[in-house]
Short mmCIF file of C-alpha atoms in Angstrom, two decimals:
data_model
loop_
_atom_site.label_atom_id
_atom_site.label_comp_id
_atom_site.label_asym_id
_atom_site.label_seq_id
_atom_site.Cartn_x
_atom_site.Cartn_y
_atom_site.Cartn_z
CA UNK A 145 0.00 0.00 0.00
CA UNK A 146 1.20 3.50 -0.82
CA UNK A 147 0.60 6.67 1.16
CA UNK A 148 -0.63 8.42 -1.97
CA UNK A 149 -4.12 7.19 -2.81
CA UNK A 150 -5.53 7.43 -6.31
CA UNK A 151 -9.08 6.76 -7.42
CA UNK A 152 -10.41 5.18 -9.47
CA UNK A 153 -7.91 2.40 -10.23
CA UNK A 154 -9.40 1.85 -13.66
CA UNK A 155 -11.48 4.13 -15.86
CA UNK A 156 -13.02 3.55 -19.26
CA UNK A 157 -14.61 6.54 -20.94
CA UNK A 158 -15.82 7.68 -24.29
CA UNK A 159 -14.39 10.64 -26.12
CA UNK A 160 -17.36 12.84 -25.22
CA UNK A 161 -17.41 12.01 -21.52
CA UNK A 162 -16.27 14.16 -18.61
CA UNK A 163 -14.58 12.40 -15.72
CA UNK A 164 -12.15 13.21 -12.94
CA UNK A 165 -9.18 11.47 -11.39
CA UNK A 166 -8.56 11.98 -7.70
CA UNK A 167 -5.37 11.88 -5.65
CA UNK A 168 -5.01 12.23 -1.88
CA UNK A 169 -2.04 12.26 0.48
CA UNK A 170 -1.79 12.84 4.22
CA UNK A 171 1.97 13.06 4.58
CA UNK A 172 2.02 16.85 4.87
CA UNK A 173 3.60 17.12 1.44
CA UNK A 174 3.22 20.48 -0.26
CA UNK A 175 4.15 19.52 -3.84
CA UNK A 176 1.88 17.30 -5.90
CA UNK A 177 2.32 16.01 -9.42
CA UNK A 178 0.46 14.45 -12.30
CA UNK A 179 2.32 12.16 -14.69
CA UNK A 180 1.21 10.26 -17.75
CA UNK A 181 2.93 6.96 -18.51
CA UNK A 182 2.61 4.91 -21.68
CA UNK A 183 3.74 1.29 -21.84
CA UNK A 184 7.52 0.79 -21.78
CA UNK A 185 8.12 4.53 -21.36
CA UNK A 186 9.15 6.58 -18.32
CA UNK A 187 6.63 8.80 -16.53
CA UNK A 188 5.99 12.02 -18.44
CA UNK A 189 5.40 15.09 -16.28
CA UNK A 190 2.12 16.92 -16.86
CA UNK A 191 1.56 19.31 -13.95
CA UNK A 192 3.15 20.35 -10.67
CA UNK A 193 1.40 22.08 -7.81
CA UNK A 194 3.54 23.70 -5.16
CA UNK A 195 1.80 24.97 -2.02
CA UNK A 196 -1.53 24.60 -3.83
CA UNK A 197 -0.50 26.78 -6.74
CA UNK A 198 0.15 25.51 -10.24
CA UNK A 199 3.90 25.90 -10.78
CA UNK A 200 4.51 23.76 -13.86
CA UNK A 201 2.30 22.96 -16.85
CA UNK A 202 4.27 20.97 -19.40
CA UNK A 203 2.22 22.28 -22.34
CA UNK A 204 -0.54 19.80 -21.64
CA UNK A 205 -3.64 20.03 -23.90
CA UNK A 206 -6.57 21.86 -22.33
CA UNK A 207 -8.68 18.71 -22.33
CA UNK A 208 -6.74 17.93 -19.14
CA UNK A 209 -7.54 20.36 -16.33
CA UNK A 210 -5.81 20.06 -12.94
CA UNK A 211 -7.18 21.30 -9.65
CA UNK A 212 -5.70 21.43 -6.17
CA UNK A 213 -8.54 22.17 -3.72
CA UNK A 214 -6.29 21.89 -0.65
CA UNK A 215 -2.84 20.69 0.35
CA UNK A 216 -3.96 17.04 0.54
CA UNK A 217 -6.01 16.74 -2.62
CA UNK A 218 -5.24 16.85 -6.31
CA UNK A 219 -7.73 16.31 -9.10
CA UNK A 220 -7.36 15.89 -12.83
CA UNK A 221 -10.49 16.74 -14.80
CA UNK A 222 -10.83 15.04 -18.16
CA UNK A 223 -12.97 16.16 -21.09
CA UNK A 224 -13.10 15.22 -24.76
CA UNK A 225 -10.10 12.93 -24.55
CA UNK A 226 -8.60 11.15 -27.52
CA UNK A 227 -7.71 7.45 -27.86
CA UNK A 228 -4.01 8.37 -27.61
CA UNK A 229 -4.68 9.66 -24.10
CA UNK A 230 -5.12 6.07 -22.93
CA UNK A 231 -2.33 5.52 -20.40
CA UNK A 232 -1.48 5.05 -16.74
CA UNK A 233 -1.96 8.34 -14.90
CA UNK A 234 0.25 8.66 -11.86
CA UNK A 235 -0.04 11.08 -8.99
CA UNK A 236 2.98 11.78 -6.84
CA UNK A 237 3.80 14.01 -3.90
CA UNK A 238 6.94 15.36 -2.29
CA UNK A 239 7.76 17.49 0.70
CA UNK A 240 8.00 20.57 -1.49
CA UNK A 241 11.31 21.78 -0.20
CA UNK A 242 14.80 20.44 0.16
CA UNK A 243 15.99 17.26 -1.47
CA UNK A 244 13.23 14.83 -0.58
CA UNK A 245 12.01 12.30 -3.15
CA UNK A 246 8.63 11.86 -4.74
CA UNK A 247 6.25 9.14 -3.65
CA UNK A 248 3.85 7.73 -6.20
CA UNK A 249 0.30 6.49 -5.94
CA UNK A 250 -0.77 3.23 -7.58
CA UNK A 251 -2.08 5.09 -10.62
CA UNK A 252 -5.28 5.15 -12.62
CA UNK A 253 -5.39 3.02 -15.76
CA UNK A 254 -7.36 5.09 -18.26
CA UNK A 255 -8.83 3.73 -21.48
CA UNK A 256 -10.49 5.97 -24.05
CA UNK A 257 -12.94 4.30 -26.38
CA UNK B 54 20.73 15.92 -25.06
CA UNK B 55 18.43 14.30 -22.51
CA UNK B 56 18.66 15.41 -18.89
CA UNK B 57 19.02 11.86 -17.60
CA UNK B 58 20.24 8.92 -19.65
CA UNK B 59 20.05 5.21 -18.95
CA UNK B 60 20.71 2.13 -21.02
CA UNK B 61 17.27 0.70 -21.79
CA UNK B 62 18.51 -2.90 -21.60
CA UNK B 63 17.30 -5.47 -21.10
CA UNK B 64 20.06 -6.37 -18.68
CA UNK B 65 20.04 -10.08 -17.98
CA UNK B 66 21.84 -11.55 -14.99
CA UNK B 67 21.69 -14.99 -13.39
CA UNK B 68 20.17 -15.42 -9.95
CA UNK B 69 22.70 -14.63 -7.23
CA UNK B 70 24.81 -12.35 -9.42
CA UNK B 71 25.41 -8.62 -9.02
CA UNK B 72 23.31 -6.40 -11.28
CA UNK B 73 24.83 -3.03 -12.13
CA UNK B 74 22.58 -0.26 -13.41
CA UNK B 75 23.99 3.03 -14.62
CA UNK B 76 22.71 6.56 -15.14
CA UNK B 77 24.27 9.81 -16.32
CA UNK B 78 22.85 13.30 -15.98
CA UNK B 79 23.56 16.58 -17.69
CA UNK B 80 22.91 19.28 -15.08
CA UNK B 81 26.03 19.80 -12.99
CA UNK B 82 24.16 21.56 -10.18
CA UNK B 83 21.85 18.60 -9.47
CA UNK B 84 22.01 17.57 -5.83
CA UNK B 85 19.43 14.82 -5.34
CA UNK B 86 19.34 11.42 -7.02
CA UNK B 87 16.87 8.59 -6.73
CA UNK B 88 16.32 5.07 -7.93
CA UNK B 89 12.82 3.74 -8.45
CA UNK B 90 11.77 0.19 -9.22
CA UNK B 91 8.72 -0.34 -11.40
CA UNK B 92 7.11 -3.70 -11.96
CA UNK B 93 5.12 -4.12 -15.14
CA UNK B 94 1.71 -2.45 -14.82
CA UNK B 95 2.54 -0.99 -11.40
CA UNK B 96 3.66 2.43 -10.20
CA UNK B 97 7.27 3.42 -9.45
CA UNK B 98 8.50 2.53 -5.96
CA UNK B 99 11.34 4.46 -4.35
CA UNK B 100 14.21 2.16 -3.39
CA UNK B 101 17.20 4.47 -2.88
CA UNK B 102 18.04 8.15 -2.44
CA UNK B 103 21.58 9.52 -2.58
CA UNK B 104 22.81 13.06 -2.13
CA UNK B 105 26.58 12.88 -1.49
CA UNK B 106 29.49 11.47 -3.44
CA UNK B 107 30.34 7.89 -2.59
CA UNK B 108 28.37 4.79 -1.76
CA UNK B 109 25.15 4.33 0.16
CA UNK B 110 24.07 0.83 1.12
CA UNK B 111 20.63 -0.45 2.06
CA UNK B 112 20.35 -4.20 2.31
CA UNK B 113 21.20 -5.75 -1.05
CA UNK B 114 21.14 -2.35 -2.76
CA UNK B 115 24.07 0.06 -3.08
CA UNK B 116 23.78 3.43 -4.76
CA UNK B 117 26.94 5.13 -5.97
CA UNK B 118 27.27 8.80 -6.86
CA UNK B 119 30.10 10.59 -8.63
CA UNK B 120 29.18 14.24 -9.15
CA UNK B 121 32.43 15.07 -10.96
CA UNK B 122 31.58 12.48 -13.63
CA UNK B 123 27.83 13.19 -13.39
CA UNK B 124 27.21 9.52 -12.87
CA UNK B 125 24.99 7.55 -10.52
CA UNK B 126 24.67 3.79 -10.34
CA UNK B 127 22.72 1.10 -8.53
CA UNK B 128 24.19 -2.24 -7.58
CA UNK B 129 21.93 -5.12 -6.62
CA UNK B 130 23.77 -7.93 -4.88
CA UNK B 131 22.53 -11.53 -4.78
CA UNK B 132 19.97 -10.73 -7.48
CA UNK B 133 16.65 -12.54 -7.20
CA UNK B 134 14.01 -13.22 -9.85
CA UNK B 135 11.76 -10.88 -7.86
CA UNK B 136 14.19 -8.05 -8.72
CA UNK B 137 13.14 -8.36 -12.36
CA UNK B 138 11.62 -4.95 -13.12
CA UNK B 139 12.39 -1.65 -14.79
CA UNK B 140 14.67 0.61 -12.77
CA UNK B 141 14.20 4.35 -13.20
CA UNK B 142 16.90 6.87 -12.36
CA UNK B 143 15.54 10.27 -11.28
CA UNK B 144 17.35 13.52 -10.70
CA UNK B 145 15.80 16.47 -8.91
CA UNK B 146 16.22 19.82 -10.57
CA UNK B 147 17.10 22.91 -8.60
CA UNK B 148 13.88 24.73 -9.31
CA UNK B 149 10.17 24.18 -9.07
CA UNK B 150 10.25 20.70 -7.54
CA UNK B 151 10.86 19.14 -10.94
CA UNK B 152 12.22 15.62 -11.22
CA UNK B 153 13.86 14.34 -14.39
CA UNK B 154 13.52 10.65 -15.20
CA UNK B 155 15.70 8.46 -17.33
CA UNK B 156 14.04 6.09 -19.77
CA UNK B 157 14.59 3.16 -17.38
CA UNK B 158 16.63 -0.02 -17.55
CA UNK B 159 14.79 -3.33 -17.72
CA UNK B 160 16.43 -5.96 -15.53
CA UNK B 161 15.80 -9.68 -16.00
CA UNK B 162 17.10 -12.01 -13.30
CA UNK B 163 17.11 -15.57 -14.57
CA UNK B 164 16.60 -18.45 -12.11
#
């Protein structure tokens, strides 16, 4: 079990659907991340929130919309996704200062029909 | 040039042997280095952190850092089939809490 909890574990959605991915941590971490990972590839950074403010957006298409309601929660809102968006979506958190590592959640396996 | 480079493998070693995984990075000011293990279909799991030049040991794992050569490695002693996974090298950038990942090295430990 990881200390970063992601829901749902699996999600199948059509290209016209709207859905959200949720991530929660209670480690007091102040930096939270969304990554996208395709098979046999490393995690690809999408967004970073630092102290609840968006600090990095890696030129992600607007059909992905992140939200950080508080220091423990991170959401990723999905709308009008494409089949190529099918991937494992990973949430991670880190202390937000110093040299501490990231800790990953178990991920959400997303399939776009 | 990529920020972090790893040989994609696969690296095959027999059970009980030492597996040696290597990583180079381009940013000389990097200070924090991490190794993650990722089983197929699972999320990355942190196995080692290293911040200073030299060796750091944790059980069967030893991380080695050489900042002058911009090189970090992971040794796995007495390799087990359960060590078969992809190993990701990550380097923390100086700004904005950004971590740079290598492409990962796939390790196969053969019984």
